[in-house]
Coordinates of C-alpha atoms and ligand atoms in Angstrom, one line a residue:
M1 CA -12.0 -5.0 -14.3
K2 CA -11.4 -4.5 -10.5
R3 CA -9.5 -1.9 -8.5
T4 CA -7.5 -2.3 -5.4
F5 CA -5.7 0.4 -3.3
S6 CA -1.9 0.5 -2.9
I7 CA 0.6 2.7 -0.5
I8 CA 4.3 2.7 -1.6
K9 CA 5.7 3.2 2.0
P10 CA 8.2 5.6 3.3
D11 CA 11.1 2.8 3.4
A12 CA 10.6 2.8 -0.3
T13 CA 10.2 6.7 -1.1
K14 CA 13.3 7.1 1.1
R15 CA 15.4 4.7 -1.1
N16 CA 14.1 6.2 -4.4
I17 CA 12.7 2.8 -5.5
T18 CA 9.1 3.8 -6.4
G19 CA 9.8 3.6 -10.0
A20 CA 11.2 -0.1 -9.4
I21 CA 8.1 -0.9 -7.7
N22 CA 5.9 0.6 -10.2
K23 CA 7.8 -1.3 -13.0
I24 CA 6.7 -4.6 -11.1
I25 CA 3.3 -3.3 -10.8
E26 CA 2.9 -2.5 -14.6
D27 CA 5.0 -5.7 -15.8
N28 CA 2.2 -7.6 -14.0
E29 CA -0.5 -5.9 -16.1
L30 CA -1.9 -3.8 -13.4
K31 CA -2.7 -0.2 -14.5
I32 CA -1.9 2.7 -12.2
V33 CA -5.1 4.7 -12.7
A34 CA -4.4 7.3 -10.0
Q35 CA -1.3 8.2 -8.0
K36 CA -0.4 10.8 -5.6
R37 CA 2.8 11.5 -3.5
I38 CA 1.6 12.9 -0.1
Q39 CA 2.8 13.3 3.5
L40 CA 0.4 11.4 5.9
S41 CA -0.6 13.2 9.0
R42 CA -0.9 11.1 12.2
E43 CA -4.6 11.7 12.1
K44 CA -5.0 10.3 8.5
A45 CA -2.8 7.4 9.3
E46 CA -4.5 6.4 12.5
G47 CA -7.8 6.6 10.5
F48 CA -6.5 4.4 7.8
Y49 CA -5.0 1.8 10.1
F50 CA -7.8 2.0 12.7
V51 CA -8.4 -1.8 12.3
H52 CA -5.0 -2.1 14.2
K53 CA -5.5 0.4 16.9
D54 CA -5.1 -2.2 19.6
K55 CA -2.1 -4.1 18.1
P56 CA 1.1 -3.7 20.0
F57 CA 2.8 -2.5 16.9
F58 CA 0.2 0.5 16.3
N59 CA 2.1 3.5 17.6
E60 CA 5.3 2.3 15.8
L61 CA 3.4 1.9 12.6
I62 CA 2.0 5.2 12.8
D63 CA 5.5 6.9 13.6
Y64 CA 6.8 4.9 10.4
M65 CA 4.1 5.7 8.0
T66 CA 4.3 9.4 8.9
S67 CA 8.2 9.3 8.8
G68 CA 8.4 10.6 5.1
P69 CA 6.3 10.7 2.0
V70 CA 4.1 7.9 0.7
I71 CA 2.6 7.2 -2.9
I72 CA -0.9 6.4 -2.8
Q73 CA -2.5 4.5 -5.9
V74 CA -5.4 3.1 -7.4
L75 CA -4.5 -0.1 -9.5
E76 CA -6.8 -1.5 -12.0
G77 CA -6.9 -5.0 -13.7
E78 CA -8.4 -8.5 -13.8
N79 CA -8.6 -9.9 -10.2
A80 CA -6.6 -6.7 -9.0
I81 CA -6.7 -7.3 -5.3
E82 CA -5.6 -11.0 -5.4
K83 CA -3.0 -10.2 -8.2
Y84 CA -1.5 -7.3 -6.1
R85 CA -1.3 -9.3 -2.9
K86 CA 0.4 -11.8 -4.8
I87 CA 3.1 -9.5 -6.3
M88 CA 3.5 -7.7 -3.0
G89 CA 4.4 -11.1 -1.3
A90 CA 3.9 -12.0 2.5
T91 CA 3.7 -9.3 5.1
N92 CA 6.9 -10.4 6.5
P93 CA 9.7 -10.3 3.8
Q94 CA 11.2 -13.4 5.4
N95 CA 8.2 -15.3 4.3
A96 CA 8.0 -13.8 1.1
D97 CA 8.2 -15.7 -2.4
S98 CA 11.2 -14.8 -4.5
G99 CA 10.4 -12.1 -7.3
T100 CA 7.8 -10.4 -5.0
I101 CA 8.2 -6.6 -4.3
R102 CA 8.7 -7.6 -0.6
K103 CA 11.1 -10.1 -0.9
E104 CA 13.1 -7.9 -3.4
Y105 CA 12.8 -4.7 -1.3
A106 CA 11.2 -4.8 2.0
L107 CA 13.4 -4.3 5.0
N108 CA 11.4 -6.1 7.9
I109 CA 7.8 -6.9 8.8
Q110 CA 7.1 -3.1 9.4
E111 CA 9.2 -1.4 6.8
N112 CA 7.5 -3.7 4.1
S113 CA 7.5 -1.2 1.3
V114 CA 3.9 -1.5 0.1
H115 CA 0.3 -1.9 1.2
G116 CA -2.5 -3.6 -0.8
S117 CA -6.2 -3.8 0.1
D118 CA -7.1 -7.4 1.2
S119 CA -10.7 -7.5 0.2
E120 CA -13.1 -5.9 -2.2
E121 CA -14.9 -3.9 0.6
N122 CA -11.6 -2.7 2.0
A123 CA -10.4 -1.6 -1.4
R124 CA -13.5 0.5 -1.9
I125 CA -13.2 2.1 1.7
E126 CA -9.4 2.6 1.2
I127 CA -9.8 4.2 -2.4
N128 CA -12.5 6.5 -1.0
Y129 CA -10.5 7.4 2.0
F130 CA -7.9 8.9 -0.3
F131 CA -9.4 9.6 -3.9
K132 CA -12.4 11.4 -5.3
E133 CA -13.9 9.4 -8.3
D134 CA -12.9 12.3 -10.7
E135 CA -9.1 11.7 -9.7
I136 CA -9.2 8.2 -11.0
I137 CA -8.5 8.3 -14.9
T138 CA -8.8 5.0 -16.6
Ligands
CMP1 P1 0.1 -3.5 5.9 O1 -0.3 -4.5 4.9 O2 0.0 -2.1 5.6 O3 -0.8 -3.7 7.3 C1 -0.4 -3.3 8.5 C2 0.8 -2.9 8.9 O4 1.5 -3.0 10.1 C3 1.7 -3.9 7.9 O5 1.5 -3.7 6.6 C4 3.1 -3.5 8.5 O6 3.7 -2.5 7.9 C5 3.0 -3.2 9.9 N1 3.4 -4.2 10.9 C6 4.3 -4.1 11.8 N2 4.5 -5.0 12.7 C7 3.5 -5.8 12.0 C8 3.2 -7.3 12.6 N3 3.9 -7.7 13.7 N4 2.3 -8.0 12.0 C9 1.7 -7.4 10.8 N5 2.0 -6.2 10.5 C10 2.9 -5.4 11.0

């Protein structure tokens, strides 16, 4: 069993579609083993997206990610990282395959409804950035 880190982003919490997104996650045999609804501070969001600090969209990304609550999650399952990336679809919803979360729900490349870790190392770092081990209940 592998774990990945997920964020259901402010565009989705604002539209009350977090349950619809969780249904897609669960229908694809990923188990939500930790989940919290939080308001990100700018500091916490900037730390999370530190790798993007020199990108032209960085400030807008931080504005957006702090514009409303997010749901942070740990997902567990076989090939969790690759599986969740497949279910999410491409970063830009215009390029996402049909049936994916982003094709179905994302508004644009920034307000793209969900985040998922892109590697095992980043999954570990991202999970540890938000959760203590005893908050993950399998
Ligand atoms: P995420 O997978 O969380 O990683 C970085 C985020 O930056 C991305 O999803 C989008 O929400 C946001 N973003 C905004 N503009 C772009 C862009 N041009 N390319 C990639 N990501 C972008």
